[in-house]
mmCIF file of C-alpha atoms in Angstrom:
data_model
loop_
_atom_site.group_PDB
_atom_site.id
_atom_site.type_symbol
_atom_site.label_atom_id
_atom_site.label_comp_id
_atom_site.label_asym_id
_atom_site.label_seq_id
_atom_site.Cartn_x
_atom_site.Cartn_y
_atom_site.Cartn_z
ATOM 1 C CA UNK A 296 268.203 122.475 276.620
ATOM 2 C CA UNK A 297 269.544 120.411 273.939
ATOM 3 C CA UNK A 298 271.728 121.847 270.911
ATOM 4 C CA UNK A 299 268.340 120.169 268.719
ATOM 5 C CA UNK A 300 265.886 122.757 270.353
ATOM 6 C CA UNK A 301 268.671 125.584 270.031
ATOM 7 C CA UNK A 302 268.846 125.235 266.552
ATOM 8 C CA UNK A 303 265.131 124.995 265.933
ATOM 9 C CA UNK A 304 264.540 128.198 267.914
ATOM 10 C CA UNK A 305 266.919 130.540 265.839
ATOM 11 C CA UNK A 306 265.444 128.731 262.712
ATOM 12 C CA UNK A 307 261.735 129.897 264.033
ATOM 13 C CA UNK A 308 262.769 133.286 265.301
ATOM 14 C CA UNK A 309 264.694 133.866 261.557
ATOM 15 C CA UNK A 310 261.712 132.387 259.506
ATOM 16 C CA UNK A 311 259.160 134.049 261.918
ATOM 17 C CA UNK A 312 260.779 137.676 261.417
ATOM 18 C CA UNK A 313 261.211 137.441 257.550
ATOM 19 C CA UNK A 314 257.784 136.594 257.488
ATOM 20 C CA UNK A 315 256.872 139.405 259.677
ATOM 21 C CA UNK A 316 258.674 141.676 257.292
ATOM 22 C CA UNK A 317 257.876 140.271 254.251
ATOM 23 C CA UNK A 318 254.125 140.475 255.013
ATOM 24 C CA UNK A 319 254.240 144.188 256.437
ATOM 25 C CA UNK A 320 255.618 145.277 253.302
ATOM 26 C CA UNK A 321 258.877 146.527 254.405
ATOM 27 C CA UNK A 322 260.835 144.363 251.480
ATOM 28 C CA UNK A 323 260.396 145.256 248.208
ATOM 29 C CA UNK A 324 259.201 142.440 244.911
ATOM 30 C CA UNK A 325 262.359 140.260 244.230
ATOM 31 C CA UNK A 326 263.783 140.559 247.387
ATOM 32 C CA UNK A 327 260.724 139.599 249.397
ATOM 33 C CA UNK A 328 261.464 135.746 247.201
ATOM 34 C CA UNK A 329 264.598 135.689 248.063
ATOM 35 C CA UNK A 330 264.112 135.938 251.671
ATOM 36 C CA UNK A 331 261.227 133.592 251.913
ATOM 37 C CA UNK A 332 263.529 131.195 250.429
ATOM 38 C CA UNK A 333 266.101 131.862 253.519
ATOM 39 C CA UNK A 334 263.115 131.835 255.611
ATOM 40 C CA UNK A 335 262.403 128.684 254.699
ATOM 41 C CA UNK A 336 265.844 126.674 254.741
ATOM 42 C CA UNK A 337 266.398 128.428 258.045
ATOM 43 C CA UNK A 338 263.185 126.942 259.135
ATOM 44 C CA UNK A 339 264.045 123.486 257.834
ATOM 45 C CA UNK A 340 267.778 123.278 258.974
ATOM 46 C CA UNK A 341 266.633 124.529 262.369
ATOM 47 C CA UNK A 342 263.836 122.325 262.908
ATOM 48 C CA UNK A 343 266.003 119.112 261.254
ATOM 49 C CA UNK A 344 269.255 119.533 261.119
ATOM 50 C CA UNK A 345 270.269 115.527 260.030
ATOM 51 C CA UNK A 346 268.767 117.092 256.728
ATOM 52 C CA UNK A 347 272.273 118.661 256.562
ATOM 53 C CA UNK A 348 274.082 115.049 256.665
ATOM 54 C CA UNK A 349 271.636 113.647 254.323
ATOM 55 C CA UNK A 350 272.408 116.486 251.655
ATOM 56 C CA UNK A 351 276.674 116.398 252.653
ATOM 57 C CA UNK A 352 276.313 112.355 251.759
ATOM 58 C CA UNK A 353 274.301 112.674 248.807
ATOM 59 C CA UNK A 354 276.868 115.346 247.463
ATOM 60 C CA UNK A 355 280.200 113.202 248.755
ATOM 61 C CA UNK A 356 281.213 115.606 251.337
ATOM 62 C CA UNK A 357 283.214 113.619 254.865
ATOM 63 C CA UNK A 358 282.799 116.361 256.821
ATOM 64 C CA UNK A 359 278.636 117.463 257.009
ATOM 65 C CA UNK A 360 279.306 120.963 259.196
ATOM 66 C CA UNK A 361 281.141 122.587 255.968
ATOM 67 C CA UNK A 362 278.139 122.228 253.678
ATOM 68 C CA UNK A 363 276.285 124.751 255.261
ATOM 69 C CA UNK A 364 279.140 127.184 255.950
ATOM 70 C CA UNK A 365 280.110 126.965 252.117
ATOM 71 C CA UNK A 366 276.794 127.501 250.461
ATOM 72 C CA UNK A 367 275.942 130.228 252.862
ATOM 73 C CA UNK A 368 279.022 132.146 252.390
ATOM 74 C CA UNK A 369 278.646 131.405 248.432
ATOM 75 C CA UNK A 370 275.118 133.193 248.549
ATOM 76 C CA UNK A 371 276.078 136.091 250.938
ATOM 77 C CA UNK A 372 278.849 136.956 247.967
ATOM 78 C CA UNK A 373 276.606 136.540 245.059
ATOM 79 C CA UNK A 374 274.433 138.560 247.298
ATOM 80 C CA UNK A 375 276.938 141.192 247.969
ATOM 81 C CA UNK A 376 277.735 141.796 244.173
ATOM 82 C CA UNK A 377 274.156 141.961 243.429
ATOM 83 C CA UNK A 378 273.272 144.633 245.821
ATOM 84 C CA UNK A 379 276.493 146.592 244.590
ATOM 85 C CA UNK A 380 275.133 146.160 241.013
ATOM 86 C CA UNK A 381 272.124 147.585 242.206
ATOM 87 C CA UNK A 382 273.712 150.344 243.721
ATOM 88 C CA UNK A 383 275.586 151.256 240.353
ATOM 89 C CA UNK A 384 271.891 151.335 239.033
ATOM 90 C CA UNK A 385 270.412 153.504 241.365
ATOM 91 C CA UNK A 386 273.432 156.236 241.482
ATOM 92 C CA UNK A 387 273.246 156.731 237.800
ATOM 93 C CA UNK A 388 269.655 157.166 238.354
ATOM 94 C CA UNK A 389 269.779 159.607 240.481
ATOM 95 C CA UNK A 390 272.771 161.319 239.153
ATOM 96 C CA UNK A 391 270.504 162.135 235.817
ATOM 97 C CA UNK A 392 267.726 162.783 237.671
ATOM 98 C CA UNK A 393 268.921 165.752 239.466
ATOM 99 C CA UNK A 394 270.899 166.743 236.339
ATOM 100 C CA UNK A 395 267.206 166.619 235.044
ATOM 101 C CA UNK A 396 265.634 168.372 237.818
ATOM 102 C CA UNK A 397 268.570 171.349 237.686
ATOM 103 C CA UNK A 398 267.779 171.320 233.868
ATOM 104 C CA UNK A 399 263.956 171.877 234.371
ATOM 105 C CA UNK A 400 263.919 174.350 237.175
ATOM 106 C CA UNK A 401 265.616 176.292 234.931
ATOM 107 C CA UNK A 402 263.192 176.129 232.057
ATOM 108 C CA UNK A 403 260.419 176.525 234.249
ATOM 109 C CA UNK A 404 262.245 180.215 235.279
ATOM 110 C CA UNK A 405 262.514 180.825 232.003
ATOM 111 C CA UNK A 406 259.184 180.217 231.268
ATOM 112 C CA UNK A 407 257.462 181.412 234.355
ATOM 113 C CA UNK A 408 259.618 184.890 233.474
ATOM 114 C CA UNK A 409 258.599 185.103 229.908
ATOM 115 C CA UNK A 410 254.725 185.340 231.327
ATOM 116 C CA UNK A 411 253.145 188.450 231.567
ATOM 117 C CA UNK A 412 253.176 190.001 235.385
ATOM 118 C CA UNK A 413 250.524 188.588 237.219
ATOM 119 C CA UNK A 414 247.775 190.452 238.790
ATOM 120 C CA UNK A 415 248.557 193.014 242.147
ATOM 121 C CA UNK A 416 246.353 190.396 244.347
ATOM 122 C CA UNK A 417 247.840 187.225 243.685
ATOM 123 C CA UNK A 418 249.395 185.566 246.194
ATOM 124 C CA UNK A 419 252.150 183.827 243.959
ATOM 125 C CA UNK A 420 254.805 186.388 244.084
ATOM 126 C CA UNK A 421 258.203 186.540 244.909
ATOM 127 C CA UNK A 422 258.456 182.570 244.842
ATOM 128 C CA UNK A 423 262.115 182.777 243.425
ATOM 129 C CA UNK A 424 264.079 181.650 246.196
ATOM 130 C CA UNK A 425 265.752 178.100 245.356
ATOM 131 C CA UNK A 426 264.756 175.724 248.228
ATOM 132 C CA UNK B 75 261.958 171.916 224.069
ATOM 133 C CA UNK B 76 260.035 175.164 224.829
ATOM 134 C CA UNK B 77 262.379 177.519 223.227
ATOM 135 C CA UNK B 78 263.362 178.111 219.512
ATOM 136 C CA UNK B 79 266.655 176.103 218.738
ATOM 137 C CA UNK B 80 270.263 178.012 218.259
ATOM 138 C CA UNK B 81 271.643 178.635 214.762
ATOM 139 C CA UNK B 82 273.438 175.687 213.373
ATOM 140 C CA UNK B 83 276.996 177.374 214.484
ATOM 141 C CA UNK B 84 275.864 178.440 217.789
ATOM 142 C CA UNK B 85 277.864 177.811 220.643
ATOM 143 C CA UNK B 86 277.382 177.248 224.219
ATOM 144 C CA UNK B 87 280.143 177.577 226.941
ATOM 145 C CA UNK B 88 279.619 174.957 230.034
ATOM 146 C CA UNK B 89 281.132 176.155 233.071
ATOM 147 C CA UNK B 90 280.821 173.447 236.101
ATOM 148 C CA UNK B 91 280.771 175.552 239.335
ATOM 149 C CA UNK B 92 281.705 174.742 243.096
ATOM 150 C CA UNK B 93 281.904 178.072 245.487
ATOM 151 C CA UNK B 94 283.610 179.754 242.914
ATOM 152 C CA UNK B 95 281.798 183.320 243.605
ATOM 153 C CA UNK B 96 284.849 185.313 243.747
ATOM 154 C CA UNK B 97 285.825 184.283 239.923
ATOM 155 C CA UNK B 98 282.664 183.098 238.154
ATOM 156 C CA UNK B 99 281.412 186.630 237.249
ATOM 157 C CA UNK B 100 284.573 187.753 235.544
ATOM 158 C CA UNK B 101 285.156 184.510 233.476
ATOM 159 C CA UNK B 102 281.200 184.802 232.230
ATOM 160 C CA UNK B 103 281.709 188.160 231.089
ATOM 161 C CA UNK B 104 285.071 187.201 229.608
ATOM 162 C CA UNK B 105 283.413 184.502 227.447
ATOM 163 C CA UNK B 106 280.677 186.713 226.617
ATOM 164 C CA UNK B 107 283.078 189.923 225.851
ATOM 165 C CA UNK B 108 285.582 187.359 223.163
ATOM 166 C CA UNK B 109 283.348 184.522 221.483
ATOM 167 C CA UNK B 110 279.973 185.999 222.121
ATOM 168 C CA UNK B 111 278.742 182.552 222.780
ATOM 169 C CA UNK B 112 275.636 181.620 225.413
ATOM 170 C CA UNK B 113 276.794 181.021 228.666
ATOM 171 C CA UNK B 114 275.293 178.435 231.246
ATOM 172 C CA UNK B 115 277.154 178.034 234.370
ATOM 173 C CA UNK B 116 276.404 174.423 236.509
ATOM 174 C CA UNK B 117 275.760 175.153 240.078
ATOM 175 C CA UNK B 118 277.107 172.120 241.519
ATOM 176 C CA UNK B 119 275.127 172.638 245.039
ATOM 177 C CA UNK B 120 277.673 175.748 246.075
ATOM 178 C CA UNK B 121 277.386 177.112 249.776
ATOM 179 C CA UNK B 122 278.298 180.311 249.039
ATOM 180 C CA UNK B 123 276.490 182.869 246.004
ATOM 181 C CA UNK B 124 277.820 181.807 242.919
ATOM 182 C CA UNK B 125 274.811 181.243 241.180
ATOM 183 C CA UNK B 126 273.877 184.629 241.657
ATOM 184 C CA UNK B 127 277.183 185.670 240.576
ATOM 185 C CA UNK B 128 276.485 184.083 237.509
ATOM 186 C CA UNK B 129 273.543 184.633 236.930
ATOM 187 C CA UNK B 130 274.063 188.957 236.974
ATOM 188 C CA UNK B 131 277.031 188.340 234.725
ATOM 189 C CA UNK B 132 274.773 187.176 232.047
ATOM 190 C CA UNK B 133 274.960 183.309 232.353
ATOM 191 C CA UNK B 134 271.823 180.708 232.695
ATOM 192 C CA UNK B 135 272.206 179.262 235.954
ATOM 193 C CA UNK B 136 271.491 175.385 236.100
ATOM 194 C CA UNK B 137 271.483 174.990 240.254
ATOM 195 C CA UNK B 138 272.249 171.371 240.950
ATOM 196 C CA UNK B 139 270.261 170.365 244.380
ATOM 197 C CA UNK B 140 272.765 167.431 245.286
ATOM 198 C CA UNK B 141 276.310 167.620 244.383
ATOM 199 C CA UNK B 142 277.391 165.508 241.516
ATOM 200 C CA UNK B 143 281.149 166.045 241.123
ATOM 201 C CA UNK B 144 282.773 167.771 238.621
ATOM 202 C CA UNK B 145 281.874 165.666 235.934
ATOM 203 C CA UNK B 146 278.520 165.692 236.995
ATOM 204 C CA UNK B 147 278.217 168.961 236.771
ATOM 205 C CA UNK B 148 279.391 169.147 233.529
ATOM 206 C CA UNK B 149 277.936 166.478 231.866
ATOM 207 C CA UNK B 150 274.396 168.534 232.802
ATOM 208 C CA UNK B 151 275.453 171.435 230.546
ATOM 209 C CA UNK B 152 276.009 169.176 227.844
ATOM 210 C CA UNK B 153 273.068 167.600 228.552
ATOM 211 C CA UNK B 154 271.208 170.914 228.640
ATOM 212 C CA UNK B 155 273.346 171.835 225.222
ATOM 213 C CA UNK B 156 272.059 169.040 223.879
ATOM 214 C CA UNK B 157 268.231 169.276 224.579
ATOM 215 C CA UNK B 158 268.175 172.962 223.569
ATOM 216 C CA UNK B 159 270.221 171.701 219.883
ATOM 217 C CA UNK B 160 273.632 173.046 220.193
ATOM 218 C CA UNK B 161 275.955 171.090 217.843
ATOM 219 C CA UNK B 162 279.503 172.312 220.019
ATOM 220 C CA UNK B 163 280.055 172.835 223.461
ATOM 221 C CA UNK B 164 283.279 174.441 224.660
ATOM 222 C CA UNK B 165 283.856 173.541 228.882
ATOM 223 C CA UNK B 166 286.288 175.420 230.619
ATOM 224 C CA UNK B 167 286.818 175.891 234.711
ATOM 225 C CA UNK B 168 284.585 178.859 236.273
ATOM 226 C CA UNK B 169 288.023 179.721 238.900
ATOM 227 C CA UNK B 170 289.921 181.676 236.350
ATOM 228 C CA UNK B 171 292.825 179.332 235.287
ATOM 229 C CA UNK B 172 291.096 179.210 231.501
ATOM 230 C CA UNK B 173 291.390 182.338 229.690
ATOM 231 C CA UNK B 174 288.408 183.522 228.167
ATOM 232 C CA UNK B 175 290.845 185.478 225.453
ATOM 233 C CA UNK B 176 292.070 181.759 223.989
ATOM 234 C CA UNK B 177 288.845 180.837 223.517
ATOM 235 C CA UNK B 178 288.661 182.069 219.472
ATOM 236 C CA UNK B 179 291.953 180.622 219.015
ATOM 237 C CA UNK B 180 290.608 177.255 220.473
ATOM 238 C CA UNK B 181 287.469 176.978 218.333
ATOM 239 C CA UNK B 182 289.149 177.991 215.386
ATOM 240 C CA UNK B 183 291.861 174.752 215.976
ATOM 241 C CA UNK B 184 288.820 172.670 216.320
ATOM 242 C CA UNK B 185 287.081 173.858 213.348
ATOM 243 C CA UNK B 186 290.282 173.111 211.147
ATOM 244 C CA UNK B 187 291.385 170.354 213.252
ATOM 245 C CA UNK B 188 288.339 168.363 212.533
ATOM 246 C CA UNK B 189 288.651 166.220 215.452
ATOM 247 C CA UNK B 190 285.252 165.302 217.293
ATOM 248 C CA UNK B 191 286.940 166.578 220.504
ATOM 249 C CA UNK B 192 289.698 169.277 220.721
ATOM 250 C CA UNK B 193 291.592 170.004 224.203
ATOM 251 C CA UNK B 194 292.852 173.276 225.099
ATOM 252 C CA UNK B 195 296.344 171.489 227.050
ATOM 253 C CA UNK B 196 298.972 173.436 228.900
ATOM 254 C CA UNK B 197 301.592 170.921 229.461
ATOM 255 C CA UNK B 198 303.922 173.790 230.827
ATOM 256 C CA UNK B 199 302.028 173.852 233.578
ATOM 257 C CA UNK B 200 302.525 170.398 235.061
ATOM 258 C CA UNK B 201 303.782 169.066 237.987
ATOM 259 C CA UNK B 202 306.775 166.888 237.613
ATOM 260 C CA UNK B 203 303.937 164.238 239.727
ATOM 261 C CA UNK B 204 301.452 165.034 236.902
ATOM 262 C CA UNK B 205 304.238 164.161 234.452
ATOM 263 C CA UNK B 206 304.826 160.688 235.579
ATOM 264 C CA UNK B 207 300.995 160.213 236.459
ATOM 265 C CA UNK B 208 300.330 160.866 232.712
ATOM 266 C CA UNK B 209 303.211 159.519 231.417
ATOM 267 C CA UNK B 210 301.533 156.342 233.460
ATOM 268 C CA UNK B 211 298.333 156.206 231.792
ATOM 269 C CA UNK B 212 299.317 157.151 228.180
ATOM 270 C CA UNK B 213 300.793 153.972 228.558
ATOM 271 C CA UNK B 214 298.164 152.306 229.834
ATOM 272 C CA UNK B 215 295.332 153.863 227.737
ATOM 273 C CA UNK B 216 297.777 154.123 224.703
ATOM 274 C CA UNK B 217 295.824 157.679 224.379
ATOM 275 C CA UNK B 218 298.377 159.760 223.397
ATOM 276 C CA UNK B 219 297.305 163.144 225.222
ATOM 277 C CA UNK B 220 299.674 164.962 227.629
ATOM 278 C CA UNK B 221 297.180 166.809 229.932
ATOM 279 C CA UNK B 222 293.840 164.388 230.372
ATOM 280 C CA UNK B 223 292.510 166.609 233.356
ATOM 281 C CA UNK B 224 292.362 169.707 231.238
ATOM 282 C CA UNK B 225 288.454 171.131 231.744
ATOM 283 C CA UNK B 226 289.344 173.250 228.575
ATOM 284 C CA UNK B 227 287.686 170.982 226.128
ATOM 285 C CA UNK B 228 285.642 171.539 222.603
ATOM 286 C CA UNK B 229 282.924 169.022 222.163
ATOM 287 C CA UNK B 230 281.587 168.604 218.857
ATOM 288 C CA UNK B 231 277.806 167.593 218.074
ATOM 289 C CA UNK B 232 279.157 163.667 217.853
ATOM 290 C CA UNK B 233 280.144 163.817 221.296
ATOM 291 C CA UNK B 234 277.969 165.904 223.428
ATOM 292 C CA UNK B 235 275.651 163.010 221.718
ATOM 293 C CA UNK B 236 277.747 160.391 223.475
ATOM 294 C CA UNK B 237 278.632 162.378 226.545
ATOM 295 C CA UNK B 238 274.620 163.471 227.583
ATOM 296 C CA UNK B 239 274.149 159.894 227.296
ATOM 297 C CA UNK B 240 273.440 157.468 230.604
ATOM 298 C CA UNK B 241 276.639 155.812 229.550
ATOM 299 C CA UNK B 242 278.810 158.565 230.586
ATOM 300 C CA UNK B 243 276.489 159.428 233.955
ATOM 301 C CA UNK B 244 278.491 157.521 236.025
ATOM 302 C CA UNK B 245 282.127 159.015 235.590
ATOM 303 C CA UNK B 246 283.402 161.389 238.137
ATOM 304 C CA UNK B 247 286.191 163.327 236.459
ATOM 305 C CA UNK B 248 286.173 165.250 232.917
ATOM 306 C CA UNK B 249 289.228 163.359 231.932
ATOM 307 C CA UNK B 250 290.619 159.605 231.088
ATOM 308 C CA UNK B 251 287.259 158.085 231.259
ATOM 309 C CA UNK B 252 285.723 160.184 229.495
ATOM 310 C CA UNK B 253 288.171 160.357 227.183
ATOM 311 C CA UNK B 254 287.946 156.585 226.605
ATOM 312 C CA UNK B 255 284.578 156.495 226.152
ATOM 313 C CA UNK B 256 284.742 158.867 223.186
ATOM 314 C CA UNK B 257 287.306 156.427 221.454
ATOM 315 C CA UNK B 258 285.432 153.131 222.092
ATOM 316 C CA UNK B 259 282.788 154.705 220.065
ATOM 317 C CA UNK B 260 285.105 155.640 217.393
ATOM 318 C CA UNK B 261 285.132 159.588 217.998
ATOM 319 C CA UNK B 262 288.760 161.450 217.344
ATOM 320 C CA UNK B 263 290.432 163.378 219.905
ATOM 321 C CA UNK B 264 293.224 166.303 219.496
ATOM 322 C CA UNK B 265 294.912 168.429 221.166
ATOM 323 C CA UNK B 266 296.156 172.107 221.005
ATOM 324 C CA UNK B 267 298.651 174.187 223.177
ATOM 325 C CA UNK B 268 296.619 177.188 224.881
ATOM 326 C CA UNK B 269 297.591 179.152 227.827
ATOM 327 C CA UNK B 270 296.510 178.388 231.190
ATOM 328 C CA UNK B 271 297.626 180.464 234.547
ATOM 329 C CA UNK B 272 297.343 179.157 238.182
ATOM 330 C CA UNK B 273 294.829 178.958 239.843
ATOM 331 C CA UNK B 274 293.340 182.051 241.570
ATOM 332 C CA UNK B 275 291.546 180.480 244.398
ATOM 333 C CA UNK B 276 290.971 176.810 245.466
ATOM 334 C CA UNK B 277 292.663 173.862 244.882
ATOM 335 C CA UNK B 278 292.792 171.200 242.413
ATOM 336 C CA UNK B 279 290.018 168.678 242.767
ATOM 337 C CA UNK B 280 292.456 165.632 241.626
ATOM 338 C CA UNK B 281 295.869 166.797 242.999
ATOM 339 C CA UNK B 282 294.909 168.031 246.303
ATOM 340 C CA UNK B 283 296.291 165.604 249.202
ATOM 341 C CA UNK B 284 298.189 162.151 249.165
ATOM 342 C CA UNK B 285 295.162 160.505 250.200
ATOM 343 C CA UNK B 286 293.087 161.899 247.285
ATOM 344 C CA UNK B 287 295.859 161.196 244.318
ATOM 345 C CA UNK B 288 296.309 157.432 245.661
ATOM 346 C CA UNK B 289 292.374 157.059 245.625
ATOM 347 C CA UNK B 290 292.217 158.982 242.064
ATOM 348 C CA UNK B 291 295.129 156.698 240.476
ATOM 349 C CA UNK B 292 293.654 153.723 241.644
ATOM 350 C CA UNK B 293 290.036 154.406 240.673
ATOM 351 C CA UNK B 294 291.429 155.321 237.370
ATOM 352 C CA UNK B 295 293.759 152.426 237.105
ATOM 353 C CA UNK B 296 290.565 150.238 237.527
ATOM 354 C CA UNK B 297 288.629 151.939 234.889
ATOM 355 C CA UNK B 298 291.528 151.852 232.438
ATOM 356 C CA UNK B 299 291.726 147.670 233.010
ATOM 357 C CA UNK B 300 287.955 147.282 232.691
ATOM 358 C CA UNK B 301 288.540 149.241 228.793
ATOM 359 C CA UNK B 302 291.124 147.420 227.610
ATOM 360 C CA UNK B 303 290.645 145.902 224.708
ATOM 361 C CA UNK B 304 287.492 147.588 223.839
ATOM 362 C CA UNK B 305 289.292 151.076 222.822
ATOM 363 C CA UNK B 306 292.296 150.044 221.082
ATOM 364 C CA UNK B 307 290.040 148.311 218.060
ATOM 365 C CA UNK B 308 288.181 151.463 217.527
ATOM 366 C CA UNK B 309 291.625 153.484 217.397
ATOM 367 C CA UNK B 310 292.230 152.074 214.290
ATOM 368 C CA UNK B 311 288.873 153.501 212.480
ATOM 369 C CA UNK B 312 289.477 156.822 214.490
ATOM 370 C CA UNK B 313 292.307 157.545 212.483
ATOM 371 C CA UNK B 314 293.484 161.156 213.365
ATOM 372 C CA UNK B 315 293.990 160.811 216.587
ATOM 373 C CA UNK B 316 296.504 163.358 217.295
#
C-alpha cells in the first residue's frame, strides 16, 4: 500500500463520517458548515496531496509538510476559543434560567395557595412536594 | 407581576442558603422580630431541610433546582426583589455570623449615607491572610473597601437594577466583581463598621483550603485585569466613594 492510498483513505473515512453526521442531524446549523468545510479539505488533501506543495509554493513556504500542520493548528485554536465563548453563553443562560424557574415555582405556590380549596374528588391534591 | 407591588420604602432581606437548617430559622425570625422587613430565603439546591426551615419561620422560599453558587443564589433574590418592585435589598448570610439586631443601624447608615451600595464590614474580624489578600486587591482595584467578601450588603434601587441584570449572571462571589461592576456603571459604594461573630456552623466558602484561596485569588486576579481601565474613569463621576 502506498503512503498516496493511505492518505486518501483517512481523507474518505473523515469526509464520509462528517457527512454521515451532518446528514443525520446530530450537528447543529453553523457547525454542520464548518465541518463540511473540513470534510471537504480532508477529502481533497487525502485524495491529492501535491495540492499541498502547490499551495506551500504559491505562498513562499521551502518546506510544504508545515503548511498543513500550521493552518490546522491555527483553526483548532480559533476553534477552541469559540467553543469556550459559547460555553460562557450557555452558562449564563442557564444560570438565569433556573434563577427564573426558582422565581416562578414560587409564584405559582403562591398563586395556586391563594385559590380557593378544590373540590373533595379531585385528584390534584397534595402535589407540594418539590421534585 | 401577579401580586400588588410593596410600598415605596419597603424592604426585602435576601438570604442565599446552602444546608444551613440548623441557623436559617433563627436569623428569619431575627430579621422579621428588628426591621420587620419581607423575608425570602434562596435555596441554593440544599441536601438537607432548610427550605422548610425557612419557610415555617416566615420567609418565601425561592428553591434553586441546580446549584448556582453563592452569588447565584443571591443575585435570584434581587432578581425576585426586583420583579416584585422593591427599591432596597439588604443581603446578609442565613449561618448566623450577621446579626439580625444591626440591621436598623445598617439601613439607617445607608439612608444618610446616600451611597447606592452600603456594606455592613467587620474588619476586626479578619485574618491576618485576609489582610494581605485585601490589602492586594485594594491595590489592584483601587476600591478602597477593607472587607469585599462581606454578604452584609444594602442595595439600593440603582443597583439591584444593575445587579438582576444578565451582566452580573455570570459572577460567582458577592464581592470584588460585583463590586466593580457597580463602579463601571458609575454607582457609589460605602462602607460602615457593624458587628459580625464567627461563624456557627460551616466554613467559609472563599477561605476554606489552600487549594480553594489559590484558585479564588487567581480567578479574581483575572477579573480585576480584564476591568482595568474601565472602572477607574467612572470613579471620578462616582464621587463619594467612601
Amino acid at each position: 500500500m502506498t503512503m498516496q492510498i493511505t492518505a486518501a483513505l483517512i481523507g474518505v473515512l473523515l469526509a464520509g463520517s462528517i457527512l454521515y453526521l451532518v446528514r443525520r442531524d446530530h450537528l447543529h446549523g453553523p457547525y454542520a458548515l464548518w465541518w463540511l468545510i473540513v470534510a471537504t479539505a480532508t477529502l481533497v488533501l487525502g485524495v491529492a496531496p501535491r495540492t499541498v506543495d502547490r499551495i506551500a509554493e504559491f505562498a513562499g513556504i521551502a518546506y510544504p509538510p508545515a503548511l498543513p500542520i500550521i493552518v490546522g493548528l491555527s483553526l483548532i485554536l480559533i476553534r477552541l476559543l469559540q467553543l469556550d465563548i459559547e460555553r460562557s453563553r450557555q452558562e449564563r443562560q442557564i444560570r438565569r434560567l433556573t434563577q427564573k424557574l426558582a422565581i416562578l415555582e414560587q409564584e405559582i405556590a403562591a398563586v395556586a395557595a391563594s385559590l380557593p380549596a378544590p373540590p373533595r374528588d379531585s385528584p390534584a391534591t397534595g402535589a407540594t412536594a418539590a421534585d | 407581576m401577579p401580586d400588588r407591588s410593596p410600598a415605596p420604602s419597603a424592604c426585602l432581606a435576601v438570604l442565599p442558603a446552602r444546608n444551613e437548617s440548623a441557623t436559617v430559622a433563627a436569623v428569619v425570625r431575627g430579621v422579621i422580630d428588628h426591621v420587620g422587613c419581607d423575608v425570602v430565603v434562596v435555596d441554593d439546591a440544599s441536601t438537607d431541610p432548610t427550605a422548610n426551615e425557612a419557610a415555617g419561620a416566615g420567609a418565601t422560599v425561592l428553591r434553586l433546582p441546580v446549584q448556582l453558587g453563592a452569588w447565584g443564589a443571591a443575585q435570584a433574590g434581587l432578581r425576585y426583589g426586583r420583579r416584585r418592585g422593591y427599591r432596597l435589598v439588604v443581603t446578609l448570610d442565613a449561618d448566623g455570623q450577621h446579626h439580625p439586631e444591626r440591621l436598623p443601624a445598617l439601613l439607617a447608615a445607608h439612608a444618610s449615607g446616600g451611597a447606592d451600595v452600603t456594606i455592613g464590614a467587620c474588619p476586626g474580624r479578619l485574618s491576618w491572610a485576609k489582610r494581605i489578600a485585601w490589602a492586594y486587591f485594594r491595590a489592584l482595584t483601587g476600591l478602597s473597601v477593607t472587607d469585599f467578601t462581606s454578604g452584609l450588603r444594602v442595595y439600593g434601587g440603582r443597583a439591584i437594577d444593575v445587579l438582576a441584570s444578565g451582566d452580573a449572571s455570570l459572577l460567582d462571589y458577592q464581592d470584588i466583581g460585583v463590586l466593580m461592576l457597580l463602579r463601571q456603571r458609575g454607582l457609589s459604594i460605602r462602607e460602615t463598621p457593624s458587628t459580625m461573630s464567627p461563624r456557627r456552623s460551616g466554613a467559609s466558602r472563599v477561605f476554606s483550603s489552600w487549594f480553594t484561596v489559590a484558585r479564588y485569588m487567581i480567578a479574581t486576579t483575572v477579573l480585576c485585569i480584564a476591568q482595568v481601565g474601565s472602572g477607574r474613569a467612572a470613579t471620578a463621576d462616582a464621587g463619594a466613594e467612601a
